[in-house]
Amino acid sequence: MTNKELANIMYPSVTKTISDYETIYPERNIDDKAVVSRFAPSPTGFVHMGSLLTVFVTNKAAKDTNGIFYLRIEDTDGKRTVESIDGIVKDLKSFNIEIDEGAISDNDEVGNYGPYVQSKRIDIYNTFAKWLVENDYAYPCFCSEEDINEIRKVQESKKDRIGYYGKYAKCRFLSNEERAERIKNGEKFVLRLKSTGDFNNKVVINDLVRGNIEYPENDIDHILIKSDGVPVYHFAHVVDDHLMRTTHVTRGEEWLPSTPLHIELFKKFGFKVPKYCHLGLVMKVDEEGVRRKLSKRKDPEAAVSYYHEKGIPVEAVKLYLMTIANSNFEGWMDSNPGKSIDEFKFDFKKMSKSGSLFDIEKLLNISRNYISRLTAKEVYENTLKWANEFDKEFYDLLTKYKDYSINIFNIEREQKKPRKDYEAYSSIKSQVWYMYDELFNDNLEYDFDKINNSEEIKNILNEYIKLYDENDDKDTWFNKIKEVADTLGYASDMKAYKENPDNYKGNVADIATVVRVVLTTSRVTPDLYAIMKLLGKDRIINRFNKF
Ligand code: GLU
């Protein structure tokens, strides 16, 4: 019996040929240097920081070259499906990552190279499988689990390499007649590659992140299609990335050892091998100082939802991801202030081979910088949006006092080095709460410093309120604090104070601190002059009285 006849028995419903598919999915009409890349998640749970970094650089590589970035759903690898396509698309959208092609919801997709969901591509895989059988590059294998265990035991006893290969690949040696007979009898089978690789030969993987890596050639007769007709990752990868005309395969380093198999498959089909970019893991240094993988289970910052809930701007997360993706990015940012990340050219070669270190503190620092450069109005809008979802009380205040709130956010903002106290929209309320009377009312705890005697504080407030005029400019305002100092025996001149501290009860800074703490409860606030201007004289008097 010929291979062709056997192939017809194995795949009776296949009507198309590989060349039909080559016509349906022609070479893309794009620039030679344009990158066609894809995010190919298995729907096994939320998009986490590790996968977000992959998506982010993959997308960037395509964007930088006017290429194509698409989303393919790998739902055939037998892993637990827990996340809907809608969920994945939503996660990507929340980071403003746009796809050019691919699945856009559980039921829809865009693009001419689909279906982009693997479970809808079974006919395509069967066509390619049939071609392999016809050309003696694959065969049906009927081995049971017991058979495979038996082979392993023999290999162990002989101290031979474990696996289904060469002389151990029992079903390789069946005749086509026997194969056909067993299939006709309804026996279950998997499709195996008939490898022609030699373990003693080397294959070089030219990896864009890692450079050239040598591996032994694949000689294992890997399973390509399982007995339920569903392809394994290795086979689907080769078929899909060829037909979708992917130029760059970006994926986790765990796939590196399987790459010789993928190369063997591409070569058997006579297809061009895509460029590989195997990305290292995203790591963190944990509380004990141990460097380990960022974990979905242990680390809240691994979840993309964390950033949304905290109100950390997406742009800041992206800037941070780029700093861990390409170490030259920070320098670029410093020498190109104000330029968009879109103008930075990402380079796979500058990625870390040993994995990227994720440091939430550094991310928050970038976020602080980022928020400090927004306008007060932008901070207001973004905080309002965040509060609408996560803090109703603050949302109501922001809505009620819109202009006032914008003015608060503007304190020390329109200057060369804006103040950087907001690391996330969720942390703003705890820093400006005292500006809202509604929040200033309950259980105040004043954090006084040197002067903490109530009588003395009252004296200071009494003296001060006599002088305070809300129309004063900043110099006059400060001179009046000095005047209070002089009147009550504090040094108004810091130099004089330093020379003879014993001659004074304290100095002008202590007076300012008293006013600051009575108005805000806190010793650390932005510009007191600006705060007082916004509060206005009546509310200042109220707060003095309240104390
Ligand atoms: N579904 C595979 C994974 O999640 C994708 C690997 C790839 O991008 O090729 O690991």
Coordinates of C-alpha atoms and ligand atoms in Angstrom, one line a residue:
M1 CA 0.0 0.0 0.0
T2 CA 1.4 3.4 -0.9
N3 CA 1.7 6.3 1.6
K4 CA -0.8 8.2 -0.4
E5 CA -3.4 5.4 0.0
L6 CA -2.7 5.3 3.8
A7 CA -3.0 9.1 4.0
N8 CA -6.4 8.9 2.4
I9 CA -7.5 6.3 4.9
M10 CA -6.2 8.4 7.8
Y11 CA -7.6 11.7 6.7
P12 CA -10.7 10.9 4.5
S13 CA -12.3 14.3 5.0
V14 CA -9.4 16.4 3.8
T15 CA -10.3 18.1 0.5
K16 CA -7.7 20.8 0.2
T17 CA -3.9 20.7 -0.3
I18 CA -1.1 22.7 1.2
S19 CA -0.8 24.7 -2.0
D20 CA -4.5 25.6 -1.7
Y21 CA -3.7 27.2 1.6
E22 CA -0.7 28.9 0.2
T23 CA -3.0 30.6 -2.2
I24 CA -5.6 31.5 0.5
Y25 CA -2.9 32.9 2.7
P26 CA -0.4 34.5 0.4
E27 CA 2.8 36.1 1.4
R28 CA 2.1 39.5 3.0
N29 CA 2.5 42.5 0.8
I30 CA 4.6 44.4 3.2
D31 CA 8.1 45.9 3.4
D32 CA 11.0 43.4 3.6
K33 CA 12.0 44.7 7.1
A34 CA 8.5 44.8 8.5
V35 CA 8.0 42.5 11.4
V36 CA 4.9 40.2 11.6
S37 CA 4.6 39.1 15.2
R38 CA 2.0 37.6 17.4
F39 CA 0.8 37.1 20.9
A40 CA -0.3 33.5 21.2
P41 CA -1.7 32.9 24.7
S42 CA -3.3 29.8 25.9
P43 CA -6.4 30.8 27.6
T44 CA -5.2 29.6 31.0
G45 CA -5.7 32.6 33.2
F46 CA -5.2 36.3 33.4
V47 CA -2.7 38.1 31.4
H48 CA 0.2 38.7 33.9
M49 CA 3.2 40.9 33.9
G50 CA 5.4 38.2 32.2
S51 CA 3.0 37.9 29.3
L52 CA 2.4 41.6 29.2
L53 CA 6.1 42.2 28.7
T54 CA 6.1 39.7 25.9
V55 CA 3.1 41.3 24.3
F56 CA 4.5 44.7 24.8
V57 CA 7.9 44.0 23.0
T58 CA 6.2 41.9 20.4
N59 CA 3.8 44.6 19.5
K60 CA 6.5 47.3 19.6
A61 CA 8.7 45.3 17.2
A62 CA 5.8 45.3 14.7
K63 CA 4.9 48.9 15.3
D64 CA 8.5 50.1 14.9
T65 CA 8.7 48.6 11.4
N66 CA 5.1 49.2 10.2
G67 CA 4.5 45.5 10.5
I68 CA 1.6 43.4 11.7
F69 CA 0.8 42.4 15.2
Y70 CA -1.9 39.8 15.7
L71 CA -3.6 37.8 18.5
R72 CA -3.8 34.0 18.1
I73 CA -5.6 31.9 20.7
E74 CA -3.8 28.6 21.4
D75 CA -6.7 26.6 22.9
T76 CA -5.6 23.2 21.7
D77 CA -2.7 22.5 24.1
G78 CA -5.0 20.7 26.5
K79 CA -4.4 23.1 29.3
R80 CA -7.3 24.3 31.4
T81 CA -9.3 27.0 29.7
V82 CA -10.2 29.5 32.3
E83 CA -10.1 32.8 30.6
S84 CA -12.4 33.9 27.8
I85 CA -11.0 35.5 24.6
D86 CA -13.1 38.6 25.7
G87 CA -11.0 38.6 28.9
I88 CA -7.7 38.5 27.1
V89 CA -8.8 41.2 24.7
K90 CA -10.0 43.4 27.6
D91 CA -6.6 43.0 29.4
L92 CA -4.8 44.0 26.2
K93 CA -7.1 47.0 25.7
S94 CA -6.6 48.1 29.3
F95 CA -2.9 48.6 28.3
N96 CA -3.8 50.3 25.1
I97 CA -2.4 47.4 23.1
E98 CA -4.1 47.4 19.7
I99 CA -4.0 44.3 17.5
D100 CA -4.0 44.6 13.7
E101 CA -5.5 41.1 13.2
G102 CA -6.8 38.2 15.2
A103 CA -9.5 37.3 17.7
I104 CA -11.3 40.4 19.0
S105 CA -13.9 38.7 21.1
D106 CA -15.2 35.2 21.9
N107 CA -17.0 35.0 18.5
D108 CA -15.3 37.6 16.2
E109 CA -12.1 38.2 14.6
V110 CA -10.5 40.5 12.0
G111 CA -7.9 39.8 9.4
N112 CA -7.4 37.7 6.3
Y113 CA -5.1 35.0 7.8
G114 CA -7.6 33.4 10.2
P115 CA -9.2 31.6 11.8
Y116 CA -7.0 32.9 14.6
V117 CA -8.3 30.4 17.2
Q118 CA -6.6 27.1 16.9
S119 CA -9.6 24.9 17.7
K120 CA -11.2 26.3 14.5
R121 CA -8.2 25.3 12.4
I122 CA -8.5 21.5 12.6
D123 CA -9.1 21.0 8.8
I124 CA -5.9 23.0 8.1
Y125 CA -3.8 20.9 10.5
N126 CA -5.2 17.7 8.9
T127 CA -4.2 18.9 5.5
F128 CA -0.7 19.4 6.6
A129 CA -0.7 16.1 8.5
K130 CA -1.9 14.3 5.4
W131 CA 0.9 15.7 3.4
L132 CA 3.5 14.5 5.9
V133 CA 2.1 10.9 5.7
E134 CA 2.0 11.0 1.9
N135 CA 5.7 12.0 2.0
D136 CA 6.7 9.4 4.6
Y137 CA 7.5 12.1 7.1
A138 CA 4.9 11.0 9.6
Y139 CA 3.1 7.8 10.6
P140 CA 0.2 6.6 12.8
C141 CA 1.3 5.2 16.2
F142 CA -0.8 2.8 18.1
C143 CA 1.3 2.5 21.2
S144 CA -0.5 2.5 24.5
E145 CA 0.8 4.1 27.7
E146 CA 2.0 0.6 28.8
D147 CA 3.9 0.3 25.5
I148 CA 5.6 3.6 26.1
N149 CA 6.4 2.7 29.7
E150 CA 7.9 -0.6 28.5
I151 CA 10.1 1.2 26.0
R152 CA 11.3 3.6 28.8
K153 CA 12.2 0.7 31.1
V154 CA 14.3 -0.9 28.4
Q155 CA 16.0 2.4 27.8
E156 CA 16.7 2.9 31.5
S157 CA 18.1 -0.6 31.9
K158 CA 20.4 0.0 28.9
K159 CA 21.2 3.6 30.1
D160 CA 20.0 4.8 26.8
R161 CA 18.4 8.2 26.1
I162 CA 14.7 8.2 26.9
G163 CA 12.2 8.8 24.2
Y164 CA 10.4 7.5 21.1
Y165 CA 13.1 7.5 18.5
G166 CA 15.1 5.3 16.1
K167 CA 14.9 1.6 16.8
Y168 CA 12.7 2.2 19.8
A169 CA 10.0 3.9 17.7
K170 CA 8.1 0.6 17.3
C171 CA 5.3 1.9 15.1
R172 CA 7.8 3.3 12.6
F173 CA 8.3 -0.3 11.4
L174 CA 4.7 -1.3 10.8
S175 CA 3.7 -1.9 7.2
N176 CA 1.1 0.4 5.7
E177 CA -1.1 -2.6 5.3
E178 CA -1.1 -3.3 9.0
R179 CA -1.6 0.4 9.8
A180 CA -4.6 0.6 7.5
E181 CA -6.0 -2.6 9.0
R182 CA -5.7 -1.3 12.5
I183 CA -7.3 2.0 11.7
K184 CA -10.1 0.3 9.9
N185 CA -10.6 -1.8 13.0
G186 CA -11.2 1.4 15.0
E187 CA -7.9 1.4 16.9
K188 CA -6.9 4.7 18.3
F189 CA -3.7 6.3 17.0
V190 CA -1.6 9.4 17.3
L191 CA 0.3 11.0 14.4
R192 CA 4.0 10.9 14.9
L193 CA 6.8 12.7 13.1
K194 CA 9.2 10.3 11.3
S195 CA 12.3 12.2 12.3
T196 CA 15.3 12.1 10.1
G197 CA 17.5 14.1 12.5
D198 CA 20.7 12.7 14.0
F199 CA 21.3 13.3 17.6
N200 CA 25.0 13.5 17.0
N201 CA 24.6 16.4 14.6
K202 CA 24.3 20.0 15.7
V203 CA 21.6 22.5 14.7
V204 CA 22.2 26.2 15.3
I205 CA 19.3 28.3 16.5
N206 CA 19.8 31.9 15.5
D207 CA 18.0 33.6 18.3
L208 CA 17.6 37.3 18.2
V209 CA 17.8 37.6 22.0
R210 CA 20.4 35.0 22.7
G211 CA 22.5 34.9 19.6
N212 CA 23.5 31.5 18.1
I213 CA 22.8 28.5 20.2
E214 CA 23.7 25.0 19.4
Y215 CA 21.5 22.0 20.1
P216 CA 21.7 18.4 19.0
E217 CA 19.3 17.8 16.1
N218 CA 15.9 16.4 16.9
D219 CA 15.6 12.7 16.4
I220 CA 12.5 12.1 18.5
D221 CA 9.4 10.9 16.7
H222 CA 7.3 13.5 18.5
I223 CA 3.5 13.3 18.6
L224 CA 2.1 15.9 16.2
I225 CA -1.6 15.1 16.5
K226 CA -3.2 13.5 19.5
S227 CA -5.6 10.6 19.3
D228 CA -8.6 13.0 19.6
G229 CA -7.4 14.7 16.4
V230 CA -6.1 17.8 18.2
P231 CA -2.6 19.0 17.3
V232 CA 0.1 19.6 19.9
Y233 CA 1.8 23.0 20.2
H234 CA 4.8 22.1 18.1
F235 CA 2.8 21.2 15.1
A236 CA 0.3 24.0 15.4
H237 CA 3.1 26.5 15.8
V238 CA 4.8 25.5 12.5
V239 CA 1.6 25.4 10.5
D240 CA 0.1 28.6 11.9
D241 CA 3.2 30.7 11.9
H242 CA 3.9 29.7 8.4
L243 CA 0.4 30.3 7.1
M244 CA 0.0 33.5 9.1
R245 CA 3.3 34.6 7.6
T246 CA 4.9 35.3 11.0
T247 CA 8.4 36.7 10.7
H248 CA 9.3 36.8 14.4
V249 CA 8.3 34.2 16.9
T250 CA 8.5 35.8 20.4
R251 CA 7.9 33.3 23.2
G252 CA 9.1 32.2 26.6
E253 CA 12.5 30.5 26.9
E254 CA 10.8 27.3 27.9
W255 CA 10.3 26.6 24.2
L256 CA 14.0 26.9 23.4
P257 CA 14.7 23.2 23.8
S258 CA 11.8 22.3 21.4
T259 CA 13.1 24.6 18.7
P260 CA 15.2 21.9 16.9
L261 CA 12.0 19.9 16.5
H262 CA 10.3 23.0 15.1
I263 CA 13.2 23.6 12.7
E264 CA 13.0 20.0 11.5
L265 CA 9.3 20.5 10.8
F266 CA 9.7 23.8 8.9
K267 CA 12.4 22.2 6.8
K268 CA 10.4 19.0 6.0
F269 CA 7.6 21.3 4.7
G270 CA 10.2 23.4 2.8
F271 CA 9.1 26.5 4.7
K272 CA 11.2 29.4 5.7
V273 CA 12.1 29.2 9.4
P274 CA 11.0 32.4 11.2
K275 CA 13.2 34.4 13.4
Y276 CA 13.1 33.3 17.0
C277 CA 13.2 35.5 20.1
H278 CA 13.1 33.5 23.3
L279 CA 12.5 35.8 26.2
G280 CA 13.8 35.2 29.7
L281 CA 11.5 35.0 32.7
V282 CA 10.3 38.0 34.6
M283 CA 12.0 37.8 38.0
K284 CA 11.8 39.6 41.2
V285 CA 13.9 39.9 44.4
D286 CA 11.6 38.8 47.1
E287 CA 11.4 39.9 50.8
E288 CA 14.1 37.5 51.7
G289 CA 16.4 38.9 49.0
V290 CA 16.0 35.8 46.9
R291 CA 15.8 36.2 43.1
R292 CA 12.8 34.2 41.8
K293 CA 10.2 34.1 39.2
L294 CA 7.5 36.7 39.5
S295 CA 4.6 34.5 40.6
K296 CA 0.9 34.9 39.7
R297 CA 0.0 33.2 43.0
K298 CA 2.4 35.0 45.4
D299 CA 2.9 38.5 43.9
P300 CA -0.1 40.9 43.6
E301 CA 1.9 43.1 41.2
A302 CA 2.1 40.2 38.8
A303 CA -1.6 40.7 37.9
V304 CA -2.4 43.4 35.4
S305 CA -5.6 44.2 37.3
Y306 CA -3.4 45.4 40.2
Y307 CA -2.3 48.5 38.2
H308 CA -5.9 49.3 37.3
E309 CA -7.1 49.0 40.9
K310 CA -4.2 51.0 42.2
G311 CA -4.6 53.7 39.6
I312 CA -1.1 53.4 38.2
P313 CA -1.1 55.0 34.8
V314 CA -0.9 52.6 31.9
E315 CA 1.7 54.9 30.3
A316 CA 3.9 54.6 33.4
V317 CA 3.7 50.8 33.3
K318 CA 4.7 50.9 29.6
L319 CA 7.6 53.1 30.3
Y320 CA 8.7 50.8 33.0
L321 CA 8.3 47.7 30.8
M322 CA 10.5 49.3 28.2
T323 CA 13.2 50.0 30.8
I324 CA 13.3 46.4 31.7
A325 CA 13.0 45.3 28.0
N326 CA 15.9 47.5 26.7
S327 CA 18.5 48.7 29.2
N328 CA 19.4 51.7 26.9
F329 CA 15.8 53.0 27.1
E330 CA 16.3 55.0 30.3
G331 CA 19.3 56.8 28.9
W332 CA 17.3 57.5 25.8
M333 CA 14.5 58.9 27.8
D334 CA 16.8 61.2 29.7
S335 CA 18.4 62.6 26.6
N336 CA 15.0 62.9 24.8
P337 CA 12.8 64.5 27.4
G338 CA 9.2 64.8 26.4
K339 CA 9.6 62.4 23.4
S340 CA 7.0 59.6 23.1
I341 CA 8.1 56.0 23.7
D342 CA 6.9 55.5 20.1
E343 CA 10.0 57.2 18.8
F344 CA 12.3 54.8 20.7
K345 CA 13.5 51.9 18.5
F346 CA 13.1 48.7 20.4
D347 CA 15.8 46.0 19.8
F348 CA 15.5 42.3 20.7
K349 CA 19.2 42.1 20.9
K350 CA 19.3 44.4 23.9
M351 CA 17.0 42.2 26.0
S352 CA 18.4 40.4 28.9
K353 CA 19.1 36.7 28.3
S354 CA 18.9 35.8 32.0
G355 CA 15.5 37.3 32.5
S356 CA 14.2 40.7 33.5
L357 CA 14.1 41.9 37.0
F358 CA 10.8 43.4 38.0
D359 CA 11.0 46.0 40.7
I360 CA 7.6 47.6 41.7
E361 CA 9.4 50.4 43.6
K362 CA 11.1 51.5 40.4
L363 CA 7.8 51.3 38.6
L364 CA 6.2 53.5 41.2
N365 CA 9.0 55.9 40.8
I366 CA 8.5 56.1 37.1
S367 CA 4.8 56.6 37.8
R368 CA 5.5 59.4 40.2
N369 CA 7.6 61.1 37.6
Y370 CA 4.9 60.6 35.0
I371 CA 2.1 61.9 37.1
S372 CA 4.2 64.9 38.1
R373 CA 4.4 65.9 34.4
L374 CA 0.7 65.8 33.7
T375 CA -1.4 69.0 34.0
A376 CA -3.5 69.5 37.1
K377 CA -6.6 69.0 34.9
E378 CA -5.3 65.7 33.6
V379 CA -4.5 64.5 37.1
Y380 CA -8.1 65.5 38.0
E381 CA -9.7 63.7 35.1
N382 CA -7.7 60.5 35.7
T383 CA -8.2 60.6 39.5
L384 CA -11.9 61.1 38.9
K385 CA -12.1 58.1 36.6
W386 CA -10.2 56.0 39.1
A387 CA -12.4 57.1 42.0
N388 CA -15.6 56.5 40.1
E389 CA -14.7 52.8 40.2
F390 CA -12.9 52.5 43.5
D391 CA -13.6 55.3 45.9
K392 CA -17.1 56.7 45.9
E393 CA -16.5 59.2 48.7
F394 CA -13.6 60.8 46.9
Y395 CA -15.4 60.7 43.6
D396 CA -18.2 62.8 45.1
L397 CA -15.9 65.3 46.6
L398 CA -14.0 65.6 43.3
T399 CA -17.3 66.1 41.5
K400 CA -18.6 68.7 44.0
Y401 CA -15.3 70.7 44.1
K402 CA -14.0 70.4 40.6
D403 CA -12.1 73.7 40.1
Y404 CA -10.9 73.6 43.7
S405 CA -9.6 70.1 43.3
I406 CA -7.8 71.1 40.1
N407 CA -6.2 73.9 42.0
I408 CA -5.1 71.5 44.7
F409 CA -3.5 69.3 42.2
N410 CA -1.8 72.3 40.7
I411 CA 0.2 73.1 43.8
E412 CA 3.9 73.0 42.9
R413 CA 3.1 71.6 39.5
E414 CA 3.7 74.4 37.0
Q415 CA 7.4 74.7 37.8
K416 CA 10.7 73.4 36.4
K417 CA 10.8 70.5 38.9
P418 CA 7.2 69.7 39.7
R419 CA 6.5 68.0 43.0
K420 CA 6.4 64.2 42.8
D421 CA 4.2 63.0 45.6
Y422 CA 1.5 61.1 43.7
E423 CA 2.7 57.5 42.7
A424 CA -0.8 56.4 41.8
Y425 CA -4.3 57.9 41.6
S426 CA -5.2 55.7 44.6
S427 CA -2.6 57.5 46.8
I428 CA -3.8 61.0 46.1
K429 CA -6.6 61.1 48.6
S430 CA -4.4 60.2 51.5
Q431 CA -2.2 63.2 50.6
V432 CA -4.8 65.9 50.0
W433 CA -7.6 64.8 52.3
Y434 CA -7.1 67.8 54.7
M435 CA -8.1 70.2 51.9
Y436 CA -11.7 68.9 52.1
D437 CA -13.6 70.0 55.2
E438 CA -15.8 66.9 54.8
L439 CA -12.7 64.8 55.5
F440 CA -11.0 67.1 58.0
N441 CA -13.8 66.7 60.6
D442 CA -13.2 63.5 62.3
N443 CA -10.7 62.4 65.0
L444 CA -7.9 64.7 64.0
E445 CA -4.4 63.7 65.1
Y446 CA -2.1 66.7 65.0
D447 CA 1.6 65.8 64.4
F448 CA 3.3 68.7 66.2
D449 CA 7.0 68.9 66.5
K450 CA 9.1 71.0 68.9
I451 CA 6.2 73.2 69.9
N452 CA 3.5 71.0 71.3
N453 CA 2.3 72.9 74.2
S454 CA -1.4 73.9 73.6
E455 CA -1.1 77.3 75.3
E456 CA 2.0 78.3 73.3
I457 CA 0.3 77.1 70.1
K458 CA -2.8 79.2 70.9
N459 CA -0.5 82.2 71.4
I460 CA 1.1 81.7 68.0
L461 CA -2.3 81.3 66.3
N462 CA -3.7 84.3 68.0
E463 CA -0.8 86.5 67.0
Y464 CA -0.7 85.2 63.5
I465 CA -4.4 85.6 62.7
K466 CA -4.2 89.2 63.6
L467 CA -1.7 89.7 60.7
Y468 CA -3.0 87.2 58.1
D469 CA -4.4 88.7 55.0
E470 CA -5.3 86.4 52.2
N471 CA -4.3 88.9 49.6
D472 CA -0.7 89.0 50.7
D473 CA 1.9 87.9 48.2
K474 CA 4.3 85.2 49.2
D475 CA 7.0 87.5 50.6
T476 CA 4.6 89.5 52.7
W477 CA 3.0 86.3 53.9
F478 CA 6.4 85.0 55.0
N479 CA 7.3 88.3 56.6
K480 CA 4.2 88.1 58.8
I481 CA 5.3 84.7 60.0
K482 CA 8.6 86.2 60.9
E483 CA 6.8 89.0 62.7
V484 CA 5.0 86.5 64.9
A485 CA 8.4 84.9 65.6
D486 CA 9.9 88.2 66.7
T487 CA 6.9 89.1 68.8
L488 CA 6.9 85.8 70.7
G489 CA 10.7 85.5 71.2
Y490 CA 11.5 83.2 68.3
A491 CA 14.3 83.9 65.9
S492 CA 13.1 85.3 62.6
D493 CA 16.6 85.1 61.2
M494 CA 17.9 81.6 60.9
K495 CA 21.6 82.7 60.9
A496 CA 21.1 84.5 64.2
Y497 CA 19.3 81.5 65.6
K498 CA 22.2 79.2 64.6
E499 CA 24.7 81.4 66.2
N500 CA 22.9 81.7 69.5
P501 CA 20.1 79.2 69.8
D502 CA 19.8 79.6 73.5
N503 CA 18.7 83.2 73.1
Y504 CA 15.4 82.1 71.5
K505 CA 12.4 79.8 72.2
G506 CA 12.9 78.5 68.7
N507 CA 12.8 79.9 65.2
V508 CA 10.6 81.0 62.4
A509 CA 10.4 77.5 61.0
D510 CA 8.8 76.3 64.2
I511 CA 6.1 79.0 63.9
A512 CA 5.4 77.9 60.3
T513 CA 5.2 74.3 61.4
V514 CA 2.6 75.2 64.0
V515 CA 0.4 76.9 61.4
R516 CA 0.9 74.0 59.0
V517 CA 0.0 71.3 61.5
V518 CA -3.0 73.1 62.7
L519 CA -4.3 73.5 59.2
T520 CA -3.4 70.1 57.9
T521 CA -2.5 67.9 60.9
S522 CA 0.7 67.1 59.0
R523 CA 4.3 68.5 59.2
V524 CA 5.0 67.5 55.6
T525 CA 2.8 69.2 53.0
P526 CA 3.3 71.0 49.8
D527 CA 3.7 74.8 49.8
L528 CA 1.8 76.2 52.9
Y529 CA 1.3 79.6 51.2
A530 CA -0.6 77.9 48.3
I531 CA -2.6 75.7 50.7
M532 CA -3.7 78.7 52.7
K533 CA -4.7 80.6 49.6
L534 CA -6.9 77.7 48.6
L535 CA -8.4 77.3 52.1
G536 CA -9.2 81.0 52.4
K537 CA -9.4 83.1 55.5
D538 CA -12.7 81.8 56.9
R539 CA -11.7 78.2 56.8
I540 CA -8.3 79.0 58.2
I541 CA -10.0 80.7 61.2
N542 CA -12.4 77.7 61.5
R543 CA -9.5 75.3 61.7
F544 CA -7.6 77.5 64.2
N545 CA -10.8 77.5 66.3
K546 CA -11.3 73.8 65.9
F547 CA -7.8 73.3 67.3
Ligands
GLU1 N1 0.6 29.1 23.7 C1 2.0 29.2 23.9 C2 2.3 29.7 25.3 O1 1.4 30.2 25.9 C3 2.6 30.3 23.0 C4 4.0 30.2 22.7 C5 4.2 31.0 21.4 O2 4.1 32.2 21.5 O3 4.5 30.4 20.4 O4 3.3 29.4 25.9

